[in-house]
Amino acid sequence: MAEEVANTVAGKIVDLLFSAAKREIDYIRNYTKNVDILKNEAQKLKDMRGRVQQRIDAAKEKGEALLDGVQNWLDKADIEISKVGEFLEEEANAKKTCFNLRPCVNLSTLYHYSKMAINMTSFLLQHQEDGKTHEYCVSIPTPTPRLVDLYQPKNLDDIDTHKLALREIIQAIKDESIQMVGIYGSGGVGKTTLAKEVAAQVKNLFAEIVFITVSQTVDVEKIKKNVEVAAKRIMINKEKVLIILDDIWEPLVLSDLGIPCGKDHMNCKILLTSRRMDVGEGMNVDRNICVNTLKKEEAWVLFKRIVGDEKLANNSSLVKIAKEVTEECGGLPLIIQVVGNALKNKKIDTWEGALDRLRKHAPLEIAPEIRKAFTHLKLSYDLLESKEAKYCFLLCSLFGEDEIIDTLRLAEYGVGLRIFDNLDSINDAKKRVEMAVDTLTSSSLLLLEPGDKVKMHDVVRDVALLVTSSSEGEEKEKFLVEAGKDLTEWQPRNRTSESYTKISLMDNRIHKLPDHELHFPLLDTFLIQSNGLSIIPDDFFRGMKEVIVLDMAFNHIKSLPQSLKLLTKLIMLDLSFNRSLNEICIVGELKDLEILKVRATGIKVIPEEIGQLTNLRVLDAGECDGLSDVTVGVILKLTWLEELYIGTDAKNAVSRLGLLEISKLKSFRALHLKMDSDACHLFPQGTYLETLQEFFFQFIQKNTLIRRIFLRIDPEPSKSYLKRRLHIESSKFPFKMPIKKLFQVSDGMVLKRIKDLDNIIPDLYGESTIDELKSIELEECDKVSCLVKTTDEDEDATQTFVAPNDLMLGQRKTSKEKYFSQVEDIHLDHLDNLKLLFDCSFQYISLCNLQVIKIAYCDSLLTVFPLRVAQGLSNLKRLEILSCDSLMVVISGGDEQTTHNDIEFPRLTHISLKILPKLKSFYSGDSIVKYSSLEFIEVEDCLSMKRWGYGVHDMPNGKFVMK
């Protein structure tokens, strides 16, 4: 028995000793494995720490409070990661000594580090377990104000009048017992500027701020539309919203405009601006605040800022005159700004003459609120050295109040009115209008709007109308402007009609014109577009035979009156968007015509009579759905034709559009052509269209099924900078040579639903250079797998390209130019087979001019930019990616062992990443990435994205919005 017990005890001891020995041996045997596990778990903790830090950063940007324990967990993670780093460095040095400097392995060293690795791994695993909840929630959500106002704050230092008014307005806005605040003061005193300043300073107090310009003619439906979303947020979500109604002329009923108000909706704050105190009182404002004119010393401060202190330095004579000029401005900031801009680059004798003129009284009959403005703004107008700028200024007054004015329309009117001396071409007119607009905006006489458009301040427009209605201008013009006044009829009096040179009735609801002869012997411009006219009496134009600009676009005119042919001096005629108009033969009688626009009318043919218009520069017959023929020889007779806009839905009409005749016109420079996509392969050879200075070819199927509406990230940017564009939809690749030649000289391409197309290079361009290309848009091209695909042989061989100017000669040249070096925007949408953008050596790709890239619904795409390409994105401003199911990383690559991996985006302001389920990070490398201009990062429904990226991401101004 004792022996059995002894044997059992001995066996257990042996087992224990064996287990202990085995464990000790395992430490040594599994040394490498244990250290590798430690490395892996340390990296996992590091990744988790990065994801938590990313959420913390986002929460702080949104002003949210961190949950208890989150920062403590983060600090401990840093400690554990630091310990592992020190351990691995020590272990690597010990291993180097053990293996490299000694003839044998030091088993105790392996044992020590293996055991430490296991112990440290357990701490890492526990810390990861503790941090799991923090990966999904680190803060208490708080409402995030929407940044809706991009207004740049003004310098109000030493301008106490505005500072005090601003303080009073903001205090009233913040007062919970006040719902409606009014601002009133004379025109040009700075009411709108203060309203925008208020919005900029209180934007964090509101979920939304809506700014609406009302003007004299109130557009109720437009206001309702603008406040619709805000009203829902006020009434349903009970959010705080500020609605600013600027430039109100008469009391309004807010409920009629769709604006919630009253004690049940105190979360809706309303700020009104008006020239009159009684407007706010009539709307029962809770506080009505007067904006006074600037005091003498304040006006001088503002004037010096505009003119420049250096201009006045060491010139006491000029300072004396400048102070007197400032006093004459009456303390109105608008006037001070306009006069200061007009004089700042002038000599002292001009200042002296200006002062004399400013001291003269304005006409007594004008409204008191603009009497002071009249003399001063007219001075600025008179001091314009450019006659073209002056005339463009007056033309802008023909448009309605607060109307957005297209500069192209100014150019067309200008050509008709002969305001340009020594005009070379229509394109020359466009450039000269651009120069005139630059002059007017720098003089504060016009306000610049996006997309080659301008607008007039209402006070400036009032003065312009006074000039043109009282023959005060040098041109002795007298305008009758009734634009945008909601008129339903027009009955002029003969005794007042003889002096008018221009009449504008645009943007009304006039359905009927006088059925008798009118007497306007001096009238050169008649504008009646955008009304409801269907019939023009036959004798209507009989008494206005001097008219040279006639605009009747956007009406319902069915036929042209016989008296139209009496307008033999007519130079510009616009009949566009009269869709029931199908006969224009009478226009052939107008031999002096230079601009004829019949866009979107019902014409089916360009008739033989149009060939009589031998002075025609522009013929616009675009968007005429029924147009299928141009009478043979008509284009050839238009010997001075410069621009042709034409379109047809007839599949076999290509040969009947006179395209071959265009090549014989010596002045022709621009063709905009739209036709059925089936005609793409019928495009005639030998048209030499690729030599045009400007073209826009659209091949589109009219009867394409209505497509489902996809979410767009943002409206498409203007493409006005493109001069040679090619747009093809619903066609097959390969394209025939005439089309391929057009690709080679295009600066913009849009390709939608093109079958069998794989890539842009080499499919579309072959060996040709693509130096001209600035814009790329691909949509629903199912087989496109990349943008550039080259083989090893292609990359090793000398690149030989065909130069654009050698296309007809077939000459070749060698080139080291990189692909896409001029491209400014890329839009890729619904490319199901797109896996990557560049299937080639990245040394051939340069996106140094890329400004905007938008990618949506490309479900096979894995990555967007390789590191080497991303390093060249020096001009990128906007990056938007939406619903790409396979995308894992935006910027890939980067060898941690190599140098020069840093990335810098000096102009990138906006990043939007939405519905990307597999996206893990923005950048997968471990480099320094600098976003010096980044303002907004939007990440929505990117569930696998646990961190923004590895390495260092420097975002001094970036604001995260994560959903």
PDB file of N, CA and C in Angstrom, residues 23 180 200 262 368 408 460 593 735 923:
ATOM      1  N   ARG A  23       6.351  23.352 -19.982  1.00  0.00           N
ATOM      2  CA  ARG A  23       5.956  24.750 -20.107  1.00  0.00           C
ATOM      3  C   ARG A  23       7.175  25.638 -20.340  1.00  0.00           C
ATOM      4  N   MET A 180     -39.587  88.351 -33.522  1.00  0.00           N
ATOM      5  CA  MET A 180     -39.364  89.058 -34.770  1.00  0.00           C
ATOM      6  C   MET A 180     -38.618  90.359 -34.519  1.00  0.00           C
ATOM      7  N   ALA A 200     -23.663  85.253 -39.417  1.00  0.00           N
ATOM      8  CA  ALA A 200     -22.342  84.669 -39.201  1.00  0.00           C
ATOM      9  C   ALA A 200     -22.032  84.502 -37.716  1.00  0.00           C
ATOM     10  N   GLY A 262     -45.733  83.209 -34.240  1.00  0.00           N
ATOM     11  CA  GLY A 262     -46.656  83.242 -33.119  1.00  0.00           C
ATOM     12  C   GLY A 262     -46.104  82.524 -31.910  1.00  0.00           C
ATOM     13  N   PRO A 368     -36.534 110.381 -51.620  1.00  0.00           N
ATOM     14  CA  PRO A 368     -35.566 110.893 -50.642  1.00  0.00           C
ATOM     15  C   PRO A 368     -34.492 109.877 -50.268  1.00  0.00           C
ATOM     16  N   LEU A 408     -23.713  86.522 -71.197  1.00  0.00           N
ATOM     17  CA  LEU A 408     -23.875  86.211 -72.617  1.00  0.00           C
ATOM     18  C   LEU A 408     -24.999  87.048 -73.214  1.00  0.00           C
ATOM     19  N   VAL A 460     -28.284 100.793 -56.534  1.00  0.00           N
ATOM     20  CA  VAL A 460     -27.555 101.072 -57.773  1.00  0.00           C
ATOM     21  C   VAL A 460     -28.508 101.015 -58.960  1.00  0.00           C
ATOM     22  N   LEU A 593     -29.703  91.312 -90.144  1.00  0.00           N
ATOM     23  CA  LEU A 593     -29.682  90.457 -88.947  1.00  0.00           C
ATOM     24  C   LEU A 593     -28.316  89.781 -88.774  1.00  0.00           C
ATOM     25  N   PHE A 735     -15.917  53.516 -82.066  1.00  0.00           N
ATOM     26  CA  PHE A 735     -16.395  54.625 -82.874  1.00  0.00           C
ATOM     27  C   PHE A 735     -15.551  54.726 -84.150  1.00  0.00           C
ATOM     28  N   TYR A 923      -6.634  56.326 -45.980  1.00  0.00           N
ATOM     29  CA  TYR A 923      -5.286  56.049 -46.496  1.00  0.00           C
ATOM     30  C   TYR A 923      -4.713  54.864 -45.742  1.00  0.00           C
TER      31      TYR A 923
END
